[in-house]
Structure formats: structure tokens, C-alpha cells
């Protein structure tokens, strides 16, 4: 039998690594929480519901663990083929992760959508589930306490116990690291799955497209909530540049569904599109660490959300 001190060292040396996903209604704070935990923007955020379309893996590195966060689209009642595909992505992800975080905003009462999601979670027997009450900076302590009790009660009604219930404010940076502290012990023992320093395994072109889409959504949320898709056609270093002054040329197309939407995106004398380019370029340069020339074009892909061929072309 090993001496006690050796056994303690073995216990301390356990390394855990695995996947956690945040689920919840659209706009429940999942992307903001992912970014806060990773410490850098890896998921796009917007106060329009249904912003996330790809599962983004954000990677949290700790000496004793590696927590890989899979951000999913919000589960919702689909009205289009795109909506159905997004829901399929969510369910596939749930089946493959080690722990599920259910996000519920503190400032919104538990609604039918939340109950629908938790009912689906209850059917996944073996995976531990953590309830995360987000946006706690928006409510007083009494409202927060009522929300904590309500979510605990909902689990009991559906026949399961939450592994943890934790309130958090990603914007106010309150208890963000506690979320990671509570998720890590629920991961399997494993060596690191990604190299130290990696923050996401999303291809750069996908992330660049998402940053452009986030900027494009900013001014037109009411007119075009879901009609915008972005495809980066190419990213190529500019030839014949001095080594100390590189420039990356990025050519991207912004797709909308109808010709009438073109004017909304472009704006008077191209002002909107110019603003989209300036905003997204700043984030892209921060992401890639190099100066960028961004060439944006607006194209119409008629009713792309309902057309399987168009969806494939746009990467869904």
C-alpha cells in the first residue's frame, strides 16, 4: 500500500478534460458567458435572439483541467428549414458532451420555452446538468432568490436533481470563474485535448464571417433579424509587402434573402456597409493579429433559410 503522502500527491495530480455545453432559450446569455470564461471573443453576441448558428468551442485552460465549451444555438420552435437544422445541432451536441449547463436569465420568469428545454434535458439521464442563472446584474436579490427556487423546483418536478445551481453575471464578471470551478469536477479524468494557448477550434474563416455578421446585425436587428448570412470567399496575404508591414486581403459576401433588403444593409450612399466594414475589421485584426483590407459585397440569395441547396452553399 502506498504511503499517505504519495496517495495525496496522486489525487492532486489528476487532470480533467472534457466538453460542456450551454443550452437555453435564444438570448439567454450563453455566448456572453462563453466569451467571459475564455477571456476573449470566440462567440458572437447580439441582443437579437438566435444569433449563434455554429457550435463554437471555446477552450478554458487551467493547470489541473481543460474545459472545452460548446456554444449551441438556442433551442426554439422552428419556422424554417434553417430553424430545424439548428435544433438538430443542439440535440446532437447534448448527446456528446460531458456536462450540460442550462442558462436561464435572472430577469425573465421561467416560461414554456424553458420548461420545454428542461423536459428534454431530463430525458438525458447520465449527463450531469448545472443550472446557471445569468444576467444577475439586472435584478435585485429577492428576484434572484425566487428564480433560484423556481429552477430547483422545476428539476424536482421533472424527476432529477441539478448537479449545481449557480447565479452569474458575465457582464459584471461576478462568479464567472465559479462556473468553471463547478463544471470542472464533473469532467472525466483525461490529459489535455487541445494544445496550450488554443482558445477555439473554429476555422479562422468561420470566425471572420461571424464577426462580419455580428457587425451587420448591429444596426438592422429589427428589419433583418435572421436574414443575414456571411461567407468569406478568400483570405490571402497581399503580395510584395515589406515583412514588417503585412496586409491580409479578405473578400466576403453578405447574403440577404430579398432585393428590398439590399438597401437596408448598404445604407444611404453605402454608409451602413462602410460602418459594418470598419467595425468588423477592428475585431478581425484583433483576432488575427495582422492588418486587414476587408472587401465586402452584398448579394441576394432568395429565401435561403428555406432552401436546402442555398443552406448547403452558405455552410449550414
PDB file of C-alpha atoms in Angstrom:
ATOM      1  CA  UNK A   1       0.000   0.000   0.000  1.00  0.00           C
ATOM      2  CA  UNK A   2       1.381   3.440  -0.949  1.00  0.00           C
ATOM      3  CA  UNK A   3       2.167   5.838   1.923  1.00  0.00           C
ATOM      4  CA  UNK A   4      -0.489   8.513   2.584  1.00  0.00           C
ATOM      5  CA  UNK A   5       1.671  11.390   1.222  1.00  0.00           C
ATOM      6  CA  UNK A   6       2.162   9.561  -2.118  1.00  0.00           C
ATOM      7  CA  UNK A   7      -1.580   8.874  -2.374  1.00  0.00           C
ATOM      8  CA  UNK A   8      -2.325  12.572  -1.726  1.00  0.00           C
ATOM      9  CA  UNK A   9       0.076  13.605  -4.482  1.00  0.00           C
ATOM     10  CA  UNK A  10      -1.642  11.204  -6.888  1.00  0.00           C
ATOM     11  CA  UNK A  11      -5.031  12.709  -6.010  1.00  0.00           C
ATOM     12  CA  UNK A  12      -3.714  16.240  -6.543  1.00  0.00           C
ATOM     13  CA  UNK A  13      -2.151  15.335  -9.889  1.00  0.00           C
ATOM     14  CA  UNK A  14      -5.451  14.263 -11.506  1.00  0.00           C
ATOM     15  CA  UNK A  15      -6.039  16.220 -14.719  1.00  0.00           C
ATOM     16  CA  UNK A  16      -9.551  16.555 -16.124  1.00  0.00           C
ATOM     17  CA  UNK A  17     -10.575  17.499 -19.647  1.00  0.00           C
ATOM     18  CA  UNK A  18     -13.894  17.383 -21.411  1.00  0.00           C
ATOM     19  CA  UNK A  19     -16.774  19.133 -23.096  1.00  0.00           C
ATOM     20  CA  UNK A  20     -19.529  21.249 -21.576  1.00  0.00           C
ATOM     21  CA  UNK A  21     -22.324  22.905 -23.492  1.00  0.00           C
ATOM     22  CA  UNK A  22     -24.551  25.818 -22.582  1.00  0.00           C
ATOM     23  CA  UNK A  23     -28.176  25.449 -23.599  1.00  0.00           C
ATOM     24  CA  UNK A  24     -31.208  27.615 -23.113  1.00  0.00           C
ATOM     25  CA  UNK A  25     -33.692  29.747 -24.935  1.00  0.00           C
ATOM     26  CA  UNK A  26     -32.309  32.148 -27.546  1.00  0.00           C
ATOM     27  CA  UNK A  27     -30.682  35.202 -25.916  1.00  0.00           C
ATOM     28  CA  UNK A  28     -30.199  33.559 -22.503  1.00  0.00           C
ATOM     29  CA  UNK A  29     -26.597  34.814 -22.236  1.00  0.00           C
ATOM     30  CA  UNK A  30     -24.832  31.653 -23.470  1.00  0.00           C
ATOM     31  CA  UNK A  31     -22.401  33.342 -25.892  1.00  0.00           C
ATOM     32  CA  UNK A  32     -21.547  36.151 -23.452  1.00  0.00           C
ATOM     33  CA  UNK A  33     -20.757  33.578 -20.753  1.00  0.00           C
ATOM     34  CA  UNK A  34     -18.602  31.545 -23.181  1.00  0.00           C
ATOM     35  CA  UNK A  35     -16.584  34.649 -24.080  1.00  0.00           C
ATOM     36  CA  UNK A  36     -16.199  35.677 -20.408  1.00  0.00           C
ATOM     37  CA  UNK A  37     -14.896  32.223 -19.423  1.00  0.00           C
ATOM     38  CA  UNK A  38     -12.453  32.011 -22.342  1.00  0.00           C
ATOM     39  CA  UNK A  39     -11.377  35.619 -21.791  1.00  0.00           C
ATOM     40  CA  UNK A  40     -11.713  36.530 -25.475  1.00  0.00           C
ATOM     41  CA  UNK A  41     -14.464  36.831 -28.069  1.00  0.00           C
ATOM     42  CA  UNK A  42     -14.981  33.374 -29.607  1.00  0.00           C
ATOM     43  CA  UNK A  43     -18.783  33.501 -29.929  1.00  0.00           C
ATOM     44  CA  UNK A  44     -20.777  36.357 -31.432  1.00  0.00           C
ATOM     45  CA  UNK A  45     -23.221  38.156 -29.189  1.00  0.00           C
ATOM     46  CA  UNK A  46     -26.231  40.261 -30.056  1.00  0.00           C
ATOM     47  CA  UNK A  47     -29.421  41.147 -28.267  1.00  0.00           C
ATOM     48  CA  UNK A  48     -31.310  39.605 -31.178  1.00  0.00           C
ATOM     49  CA  UNK A  49     -32.387  36.057 -30.351  1.00  0.00           C
ATOM     50  CA  UNK A  50     -30.943  33.227 -32.447  1.00  0.00           C
ATOM     51  CA  UNK A  51     -27.560  34.838 -33.169  1.00  0.00           C
ATOM     52  CA  UNK A  52     -25.406  31.728 -32.805  1.00  0.00           C
ATOM     53  CA  UNK A  53     -25.537  29.354 -35.765  1.00  0.00           C
ATOM     54  CA  UNK A  54     -22.380  27.292 -35.349  1.00  0.00           C
ATOM     55  CA  UNK A  55     -21.339  25.385 -32.259  1.00  0.00           C
ATOM     56  CA  UNK A  56     -18.296  27.337 -31.137  1.00  0.00           C
ATOM     57  CA  UNK A  57     -15.754  25.612 -28.981  1.00  0.00           C
ATOM     58  CA  UNK A  58     -14.131  27.979 -26.504  1.00  0.00           C
ATOM     59  CA  UNK A  59     -11.272  26.451 -24.530  1.00  0.00           C
ATOM     60  CA  UNK A  60     -10.579  27.294 -20.864  1.00  0.00           C
ATOM     61  CA  UNK A  61      -7.069  26.261 -19.780  1.00  0.00           C
ATOM     62  CA  UNK A  62      -6.241  25.589 -16.136  1.00  0.00           C
ATOM     63  CA  UNK A  63      -3.169  23.797 -14.696  1.00  0.00           C
ATOM     64  CA  UNK A  64      -5.425  20.974 -13.471  1.00  0.00           C
ATOM     65  CA  UNK A  65      -8.026  20.930 -16.248  1.00  0.00           C
ATOM     66  CA  UNK A  66      -9.135  21.856 -19.723  1.00  0.00           C
ATOM     67  CA  UNK A  67     -12.765  22.833 -20.116  1.00  0.00           C
ATOM     68  CA  UNK A  68     -13.993  22.909 -23.713  1.00  0.00           C
ATOM     69  CA  UNK A  69     -17.169  24.969 -24.054  1.00  0.00           C
ATOM     70  CA  UNK A  70     -19.555  24.166 -26.858  1.00  0.00           C
ATOM     71  CA  UNK A  71     -21.908  27.060 -27.503  1.00  0.00           C
ATOM     72  CA  UNK A  72     -25.095  25.982 -29.254  1.00  0.00           C
ATOM     73  CA  UNK A  73     -27.909  27.855 -30.987  1.00  0.00           C
ATOM     74  CA  UNK A  74     -30.921  28.453 -28.746  1.00  0.00           C
ATOM     75  CA  UNK A  75     -33.473  25.644 -28.912  1.00  0.00           C
ATOM     76  CA  UNK A  76     -36.659  27.132 -30.347  1.00  0.00           C
ATOM     77  CA  UNK A  77     -39.852  26.346 -32.254  1.00  0.00           C
ATOM     78  CA  UNK A  78     -38.578  26.172 -35.853  1.00  0.00           C
ATOM     79  CA  UNK A  79     -40.371  28.076 -38.610  1.00  0.00           C
ATOM     80  CA  UNK A  80     -37.865  27.353 -41.385  1.00  0.00           C
ATOM     81  CA  UNK A  81     -35.581  24.565 -42.571  1.00  0.00           C
ATOM     82  CA  UNK A  82     -32.678  26.557 -41.064  1.00  0.00           C
ATOM     83  CA  UNK A  83     -34.512  26.525 -37.711  1.00  0.00           C
ATOM     84  CA  UNK A  84     -34.956  22.740 -37.879  1.00  0.00           C
ATOM     85  CA  UNK A  85     -31.262  22.262 -38.681  1.00  0.00           C
ATOM     86  CA  UNK A  86     -30.220  24.492 -35.774  1.00  0.00           C
ATOM     87  CA  UNK A  87     -32.369  22.434 -33.377  1.00  0.00           C
ATOM     88  CA  UNK A  88     -30.758  19.221 -34.713  1.00  0.00           C
ATOM     89  CA  UNK A  89     -27.338  20.734 -33.964  1.00  0.00           C
ATOM     90  CA  UNK A  90     -28.410  21.391 -30.355  1.00  0.00           C
ATOM     91  CA  UNK A  91     -29.692  17.856 -29.732  1.00  0.00           C
ATOM     92  CA  UNK A  92     -26.639  16.220 -31.329  1.00  0.00           C
ATOM     93  CA  UNK A  93     -24.371  18.344 -29.122  1.00  0.00           C
ATOM     94  CA  UNK A  94     -26.278  17.414 -25.934  1.00  0.00           C
ATOM     95  CA  UNK A  95     -25.745  13.736 -26.679  1.00  0.00           C
ATOM     96  CA  UNK A  96     -21.965  14.118 -26.953  1.00  0.00           C
ATOM     97  CA  UNK A  97     -20.871  16.374 -24.062  1.00  0.00           C
ATOM     98  CA  UNK A  98     -19.757  15.500 -20.509  1.00  0.00           C
ATOM     99  CA  UNK A  99     -21.827  18.137 -18.713  1.00  0.00           C
ATOM    100  CA  UNK A 100     -24.717  20.424 -19.704  1.00  0.00           C
ATOM    101  CA  UNK A 101     -25.194  23.986 -18.416  1.00  0.00           C
ATOM    102  CA  UNK A 102     -28.782  25.216 -18.658  1.00  0.00           C
ATOM    103  CA  UNK A 103     -28.802  29.036 -18.895  1.00  0.00           C
ATOM    104  CA  UNK A 104     -31.781  30.986 -17.611  1.00  0.00           C
ATOM    105  CA  UNK A 105     -31.815  34.812 -17.436  1.00  0.00           C
ATOM    106  CA  UNK A 106     -32.466  36.175 -13.940  1.00  0.00           C
ATOM    107  CA  UNK A 107     -34.731  38.931 -15.288  1.00  0.00           C
ATOM    108  CA  UNK A 108     -37.211  36.662 -17.105  1.00  0.00           C
ATOM    109  CA  UNK A 109     -39.687  34.316 -15.453  1.00  0.00           C
ATOM    110  CA  UNK A 110     -39.488  30.602 -16.254  1.00  0.00           C
ATOM    111  CA  UNK A 111     -41.574  30.277 -19.398  1.00  0.00           C
ATOM    112  CA  UNK A 112     -42.927  27.452 -21.583  1.00  0.00           C
ATOM    113  CA  UNK A 113     -39.706  27.547 -23.656  1.00  0.00           C
ATOM    114  CA  UNK A 114     -37.534  26.930 -20.575  1.00  0.00           C
ATOM    115  CA  UNK A 115     -39.803  24.110 -19.384  1.00  0.00           C
ATOM    116  CA  UNK A 116     -39.670  22.513 -22.838  1.00  0.00           C
ATOM    117  CA  UNK A 117     -35.840  22.527 -22.782  1.00  0.00           C
ATOM    118  CA  UNK A 118     -35.547  21.230 -19.207  1.00  0.00           C
ATOM    119  CA  UNK A 119     -38.027  18.453 -20.031  1.00  0.00           C
ATOM    120  CA  UNK A 120     -35.749  17.409 -22.925  1.00  0.00           C
ATOM    121  CA  UNK A 121     -32.723  17.575 -20.587  1.00  0.00           C
ATOM    122  CA  UNK A 122     -34.496  15.350 -18.050  1.00  0.00           C
ATOM    123  CA  UNK A 123     -34.547  12.587 -20.680  1.00  0.00           C
ATOM    124  CA  UNK A 124     -30.713  12.637 -20.852  1.00  0.00           C
ATOM    125  CA  UNK A 125     -30.196  10.502 -17.764  1.00  0.00           C
ATOM    126  CA  UNK A 126     -26.440  10.062 -17.380  1.00  0.00           C
ATOM    127  CA  UNK A 127     -25.110  13.553 -18.154  1.00  0.00           C
ATOM    128  CA  UNK A 128     -24.829  15.894 -15.124  1.00  0.00           C
ATOM    129  CA  UNK A 129     -26.765  19.132 -15.504  1.00  0.00           C
ATOM    130  CA  UNK A 130     -25.891  22.513 -13.958  1.00  0.00           C
ATOM    131  CA  UNK A 131     -28.433  25.361 -13.826  1.00  0.00           C
ATOM    132  CA  UNK A 132     -26.807  28.752 -14.492  1.00  0.00           C
ATOM    133  CA  UNK A 133     -28.860  31.846 -13.685  1.00  0.00           C
ATOM    134  CA  UNK A 134     -27.406  34.538 -15.992  1.00  0.00           C
ATOM    135  CA  UNK A 135     -27.717  38.356 -16.086  1.00  0.00           C
ATOM    136  CA  UNK A 136     -27.903  38.646 -12.287  1.00  0.00           C
ATOM    137  CA  UNK A 137     -26.746  42.279 -12.584  1.00  0.00           C
ATOM    138  CA  UNK A 138     -30.234  43.132 -13.903  1.00  0.00           C
ATOM    139  CA  UNK A 139     -32.228  42.077 -10.798  1.00  0.00           C
ATOM    140  CA  UNK A 140     -32.403  42.572  -7.027  1.00  0.00           C
ATOM    141  CA  UNK A 141     -31.615  39.806  -4.530  1.00  0.00           C
ATOM    142  CA  UNK A 142     -35.306  38.926  -3.922  1.00  0.00           C
ATOM    143  CA  UNK A 143     -35.985  38.330  -7.645  1.00  0.00           C
ATOM    144  CA  UNK A 144     -32.778  36.299  -7.924  1.00  0.00           C
ATOM    145  CA  UNK A 145     -33.745  34.117  -4.933  1.00  0.00           C
ATOM    146  CA  UNK A 146     -37.182  33.454  -6.499  1.00  0.00           C
ATOM    147  CA  UNK A 147     -35.510  32.410  -9.774  1.00  0.00           C
ATOM    148  CA  UNK A 148     -33.103  30.040  -7.963  1.00  0.00           C
ATOM    149  CA  UNK A 149     -36.018  28.390  -6.133  1.00  0.00           C
ATOM    150  CA  UNK A 150     -38.086  28.154  -9.351  1.00  0.00           C
ATOM    151  CA  UNK A 151     -35.338  26.388 -11.323  1.00  0.00           C
ATOM    152  CA  UNK A 152     -34.620  23.995  -8.430  1.00  0.00           C
ATOM    153  CA  UNK A 153     -38.336  23.187  -8.222  1.00  0.00           C
ATOM    154  CA  UNK A 154     -38.577  22.583 -11.974  1.00  0.00           C
ATOM    155  CA  UNK A 155     -35.814  19.947 -11.802  1.00  0.00           C
ATOM    156  CA  UNK A 156     -37.618  18.168  -8.953  1.00  0.00           C
ATOM    157  CA  UNK A 157     -40.941  18.225 -10.847  1.00  0.00           C
ATOM    158  CA  UNK A 158     -39.248  16.530 -13.803  1.00  0.00           C
ATOM    159  CA  UNK A 159     -37.596  13.900 -11.616  1.00  0.00           C
ATOM    160  CA  UNK A 160     -33.935  14.971 -11.454  1.00  0.00           C
ATOM    161  CA  UNK A 161     -31.557  16.979  -9.252  1.00  0.00           C
ATOM    162  CA  UNK A 162     -29.328  19.700 -10.682  1.00  0.00           C
ATOM    163  CA  UNK A 163     -25.656  18.896 -10.015  1.00  0.00           C
ATOM    164  CA  UNK A 164     -25.275  22.600  -9.126  1.00  0.00           C
ATOM    165  CA  UNK A 165     -27.285  25.818  -9.347  1.00  0.00           C
ATOM    166  CA  UNK A 166     -25.144  28.934  -9.769  1.00  0.00           C
ATOM    167  CA  UNK A 167     -26.015  32.642 -10.296  1.00  0.00           C
ATOM    168  CA  UNK A 168     -23.641  34.573 -12.577  1.00  0.00           C
ATOM    169  CA  UNK A 169     -23.181  37.944 -14.288  1.00  0.00           C
ATOM    170  CA  UNK A 170     -20.827  37.695 -17.273  1.00  0.00           C
ATOM    171  CA  UNK A 171     -21.126  41.442 -17.874  1.00  0.00           C
ATOM    172  CA  UNK A 172     -20.350  42.344 -14.245  1.00  0.00           C
ATOM    173  CA  UNK A 173     -17.766  39.499 -14.064  1.00  0.00           C
ATOM    174  CA  UNK A 174     -19.492  38.104 -10.954  1.00  0.00           C
ATOM    175  CA  UNK A 175     -18.934  34.383 -10.258  1.00  0.00           C
ATOM    176  CA  UNK A 176     -17.767  33.705 -13.847  1.00  0.00           C
ATOM    177  CA  UNK A 177     -14.770  31.670 -12.633  1.00  0.00           C
ATOM    178  CA  UNK A 178     -17.029  29.872 -10.145  1.00  0.00           C
ATOM    179  CA  UNK A 179     -18.957  28.450 -13.122  1.00  0.00           C
ATOM    180  CA  UNK A 180     -15.709  26.861 -14.379  1.00  0.00           C
ATOM    181  CA  UNK A 181     -14.886  25.685 -10.803  1.00  0.00           C
ATOM    182  CA  UNK A 182     -18.235  23.854 -10.648  1.00  0.00           C
ATOM    183  CA  UNK A 183     -18.104  22.368 -14.168  1.00  0.00           C
ATOM    184  CA  UNK A 184     -14.517  21.010 -13.989  1.00  0.00           C
ATOM    185  CA  UNK A 185     -15.095  18.339 -11.267  1.00  0.00           C
ATOM    186  CA  UNK A 186     -17.881  16.909 -13.474  1.00  0.00           C
ATOM    187  CA  UNK A 187     -15.447  16.256 -16.364  1.00  0.00           C
ATOM    188  CA  UNK A 188     -13.707  12.898 -16.870  1.00  0.00           C
ATOM    189  CA  UNK A 189     -10.054  12.366 -15.975  1.00  0.00           C
ATOM    190  CA  UNK A 190      -8.097  12.998 -19.167  1.00  0.00           C
ATOM    191  CA  UNK A 191      -4.926  14.628 -20.465  1.00  0.00           C
ATOM    192  CA  UNK A 192      -5.433  17.968 -22.298  1.00  0.00           C
ATOM    193  CA  UNK A 193      -7.297  17.578 -25.600  1.00  0.00           C
ATOM    194  CA  UNK A 194      -6.023  20.805 -27.212  1.00  0.00           C
ATOM    195  CA  UNK A 195      -2.582  22.483 -27.218  1.00  0.00           C
ATOM    196  CA  UNK A 196      -1.912  25.084 -24.512  1.00  0.00           C
ATOM    197  CA  UNK A 197      -2.848  28.540 -25.821  1.00  0.00           C
ATOM    198  CA  UNK A 198      -5.593  27.412 -28.239  1.00  0.00           C
ATOM    199  CA  UNK A 199      -8.802  29.312 -27.469  1.00  0.00           C
ATOM    200  CA  UNK A 200     -11.091  27.751 -30.067  1.00  0.00           C
ATOM    201  CA  UNK A 201     -11.028  25.136 -32.814  1.00  0.00           C
ATOM    202  CA  UNK A 202     -13.270  27.179 -35.103  1.00  0.00           C
ATOM    203  CA  UNK A 203     -11.604  27.726 -38.501  1.00  0.00           C
ATOM    204  CA  UNK A 204     -10.428  31.336 -38.863  1.00  0.00           C
ATOM    205  CA  UNK A 205     -12.632  31.913 -41.927  1.00  0.00           C
ATOM    206  CA  UNK A 206     -15.744  30.900 -39.968  1.00  0.00           C
ATOM    207  CA  UNK A 207     -14.835  33.242 -37.102  1.00  0.00           C
ATOM    208  CA  UNK A 208     -14.146  36.125 -39.501  1.00  0.00           C
ATOM    209  CA  UNK A 209     -17.546  35.533 -41.170  1.00  0.00           C
ATOM    210  CA  UNK A 210     -19.239  35.540 -37.755  1.00  0.00           C
ATOM    211  CA  UNK A 211     -17.572  38.837 -36.770  1.00  0.00           C
ATOM    212  CA  UNK A 212     -18.787  40.439 -40.019  1.00  0.00           C
ATOM    213  CA  UNK A 213     -22.295  39.078 -39.390  1.00  0.00           C
ATOM    214  CA  UNK A 214     -22.289  40.451 -35.845  1.00  0.00           C
ATOM    215  CA  UNK A 215     -21.387  43.928 -37.148  1.00  0.00           C
ATOM    216  CA  UNK A 216     -24.003  43.638 -39.914  1.00  0.00           C
ATOM    217  CA  UNK A 217     -26.696  42.711 -37.384  1.00  0.00           C
ATOM    218  CA  UNK A 218     -25.914  45.649 -35.131  1.00  0.00           C
ATOM    219  CA  UNK A 219     -27.858  48.404 -36.846  1.00  0.00           C
ATOM    220  CA  UNK A 220     -30.629  46.386 -38.506  1.00  0.00           C
ATOM    221  CA  UNK A 221     -31.859  43.991 -35.830  1.00  0.00           C
ATOM    222  CA  UNK A 222     -35.486  44.935 -36.234  1.00  0.00           C
ATOM    223  CA  UNK A 223     -35.617  44.826 -40.034  1.00  0.00           C
ATOM    224  CA  UNK A 224     -33.400  41.773 -40.692  1.00  0.00           C
ATOM    225  CA  UNK A 225     -33.166  39.636 -37.562  1.00  0.00           C
ATOM    226  CA  UNK A 226     -32.285  36.306 -39.221  1.00  0.00           C
ATOM    227  CA  UNK A 227     -31.898  37.090 -42.911  1.00  0.00           C
ATOM    228  CA  UNK A 228     -28.150  37.769 -42.906  1.00  0.00           C
ATOM    229  CA  UNK A 229     -25.518  35.154 -43.757  1.00  0.00           C
ATOM    230  CA  UNK A 230     -21.839  35.833 -44.448  1.00  0.00           C
ATOM    231  CA  UNK A 231     -19.393  33.747 -46.467  1.00  0.00           C
ATOM    232  CA  UNK A 232     -15.669  34.558 -46.566  1.00  0.00           C
ATOM    233  CA  UNK A 233     -14.620  33.726 -50.134  1.00  0.00           C
ATOM    234  CA  UNK A 234     -10.871  34.103 -49.624  1.00  0.00           C
ATOM    235  CA  UNK A 235      -8.216  35.338 -47.203  1.00  0.00           C
ATOM    236  CA  UNK A 236      -4.867  35.944 -48.927  1.00  0.00           C
ATOM    237  CA  UNK A 237      -1.725  37.861 -47.856  1.00  0.00           C
ATOM    238  CA  UNK A 238      -1.120  40.893 -50.121  1.00  0.00           C
ATOM    239  CA  UNK A 239       1.863  40.249 -52.382  1.00  0.00           C
ATOM    240  CA  UNK A 240       5.045  42.358 -52.424  1.00  0.00           C
ATOM    241  CA  UNK A 241       4.524  43.845 -48.950  1.00  0.00           C
ATOM    242  CA  UNK A 242       7.522  44.550 -46.663  1.00  0.00           C
ATOM    243  CA  UNK A 243       7.916  41.838 -43.974  1.00  0.00           C
ATOM    244  CA  UNK A 244       7.241  44.375 -41.198  1.00  0.00           C
ATOM    245  CA  UNK A 245       4.064  45.697 -42.898  1.00  0.00           C
ATOM    246  CA  UNK A 246       1.963  42.683 -43.904  1.00  0.00           C
ATOM    247  CA  UNK A 247      -1.622  43.088 -45.136  1.00  0.00           C
ATOM    248  CA  UNK A 248      -4.276  40.391 -45.382  1.00  0.00           C
ATOM    249  CA  UNK A 249      -6.902  40.770 -48.121  1.00  0.00           C
ATOM    250  CA  UNK A 250     -10.287  39.361 -47.068  1.00  0.00           C
ATOM    251  CA  UNK A 251     -13.081  39.088 -49.644  1.00  0.00           C
ATOM    252  CA  UNK A 252     -16.503  38.337 -48.165  1.00  0.00           C
ATOM    253  CA  UNK A 253     -20.118  38.288 -49.334  1.00  0.00           C
ATOM    254  CA  UNK A 254     -23.024  39.344 -47.130  1.00  0.00           C
ATOM    255  CA  UNK A 255     -26.149  37.446 -48.240  1.00  0.00           C
ATOM    256  CA  UNK A 256     -29.715  38.610 -47.677  1.00  0.00           C
ATOM    257  CA  UNK A 257     -32.982  36.979 -48.798  1.00  0.00           C
ATOM    258  CA  UNK A 258     -34.693  39.688 -50.868  1.00  0.00           C
ATOM    259  CA  UNK A 259     -33.598  42.539 -53.174  1.00  0.00           C
ATOM    260  CA  UNK A 260     -35.572  45.000 -50.977  1.00  0.00           C
ATOM    261  CA  UNK A 261     -33.210  44.216 -48.059  1.00  0.00           C
ATOM    262  CA  UNK A 262     -30.134  45.292 -50.015  1.00  0.00           C
ATOM    263  CA  UNK A 263     -30.720  48.994 -49.372  1.00  0.00           C
ATOM    264  CA  UNK A 264     -31.062  48.385 -45.621  1.00  0.00           C
ATOM    265  CA  UNK A 265     -27.654  46.702 -45.424  1.00  0.00           C
ATOM    266  CA  UNK A 266     -25.855  49.123 -47.777  1.00  0.00           C
ATOM    267  CA  UNK A 267     -27.453  52.299 -46.337  1.00  0.00           C
ATOM    268  CA  UNK A 268     -27.544  55.778 -47.913  1.00  0.00           C
ATOM    269  CA  UNK A 269     -24.521  56.168 -50.234  1.00  0.00           C
ATOM    270  CA  UNK A 270     -23.050  52.963 -48.803  1.00  0.00           C
ATOM    271  CA  UNK A 271     -22.758  54.366 -45.260  1.00  0.00           C
ATOM    272  CA  UNK A 272     -24.133  51.289 -43.444  1.00  0.00           C
ATOM    273  CA  UNK A 273     -21.888  48.838 -45.279  1.00  0.00           C
ATOM    274  CA  UNK A 274     -18.877  51.075 -44.655  1.00  0.00           C
ATOM    275  CA  UNK A 275     -19.667  51.092 -40.924  1.00  0.00           C
ATOM    276  CA  UNK A 276     -20.035  47.283 -40.923  1.00  0.00           C
ATOM    277  CA  UNK A 277     -16.625  47.028 -42.594  1.00  0.00           C
ATOM    278  CA  UNK A 278     -14.933  49.382 -40.119  1.00  0.00           C
ATOM    279  CA  UNK A 279     -16.409  47.709 -37.022  1.00  0.00           C
ATOM    280  CA  UNK A 280     -15.759  44.143 -38.106  1.00  0.00           C
ATOM    281  CA  UNK A 281     -12.268  44.936 -39.390  1.00  0.00           C
ATOM    282  CA  UNK A 282     -11.213  46.126 -35.920  1.00  0.00           C
ATOM    283  CA  UNK A 283     -12.333  42.806 -34.348  1.00  0.00           C
ATOM    284  CA  UNK A 284     -10.834  40.737 -37.190  1.00  0.00           C
ATOM    285  CA  UNK A 285      -7.451  42.455 -36.817  1.00  0.00           C
ATOM    286  CA  UNK A 286      -7.527  41.769 -33.062  1.00  0.00           C
ATOM    287  CA  UNK A 287      -8.411  38.110 -33.724  1.00  0.00           C
ATOM    288  CA  UNK A 288      -5.788  37.503 -36.429  1.00  0.00           C
ATOM    289  CA  UNK A 289      -3.102  39.864 -35.131  1.00  0.00           C
ATOM    290  CA  UNK A 290      -2.471  41.425 -38.552  1.00  0.00           C
ATOM    291  CA  UNK A 291      -3.687  44.485 -40.531  1.00  0.00           C
ATOM    292  CA  UNK A 292      -6.589  43.632 -42.819  1.00  0.00           C
ATOM    293  CA  UNK A 293      -8.100  45.011 -46.034  1.00  0.00           C
ATOM    294  CA  UNK A 294     -11.761  43.973 -45.997  1.00  0.00           C
ATOM    295  CA  UNK A 295     -13.703  43.829 -49.263  1.00  0.00           C
ATOM    296  CA  UNK A 296     -17.466  43.381 -48.639  1.00  0.00           C
ATOM    297  CA  UNK A 297     -20.197  42.759 -51.217  1.00  0.00           C
ATOM    298  CA  UNK A 298     -23.946  42.357 -50.620  1.00  0.00           C
ATOM    299  CA  UNK A 299     -25.707  39.608 -52.588  1.00  0.00           C
ATOM    300  CA  UNK A 300     -29.253  38.239 -52.709  1.00  0.00           C
ATOM    301  CA  UNK A 301     -29.794  34.502 -52.061  1.00  0.00           C
ATOM    302  CA  UNK A 302     -33.576  34.250 -52.438  1.00  0.00           C
ATOM    303  CA  UNK A 303     -35.308  32.715 -49.376  1.00  0.00           C
ATOM    304  CA  UNK A 304     -32.065  30.964 -48.399  1.00  0.00           C
ATOM    305  CA  UNK A 305     -33.388  29.939 -44.963  1.00  0.00           C
ATOM    306  CA  UNK A 306     -35.944  27.634 -46.631  1.00  0.00           C
ATOM    307  CA  UNK A 307     -33.843  26.286 -49.491  1.00  0.00           C
ATOM    308  CA  UNK A 308     -31.689  23.161 -48.790  1.00  0.00           C
ATOM    309  CA  UNK A 309     -29.351  23.941 -51.715  1.00  0.00           C
ATOM    310  CA  UNK A 310     -28.741  27.521 -50.570  1.00  0.00           C
ATOM    311  CA  UNK A 311     -28.296  26.398 -46.948  1.00  0.00           C
ATOM    312  CA  UNK A 312     -25.552  23.984 -48.021  1.00  0.00           C
ATOM    313  CA  UNK A 313     -23.851  26.709 -50.050  1.00  0.00           C
ATOM    314  CA  UNK A 314     -23.925  29.059 -47.037  1.00  0.00           C
ATOM    315  CA  UNK A 315     -22.448  26.409 -44.741  1.00  0.00           C
ATOM    316  CA  UNK A 316     -25.491  25.118 -42.819  1.00  0.00           C
TER     317      UNK A 316
END
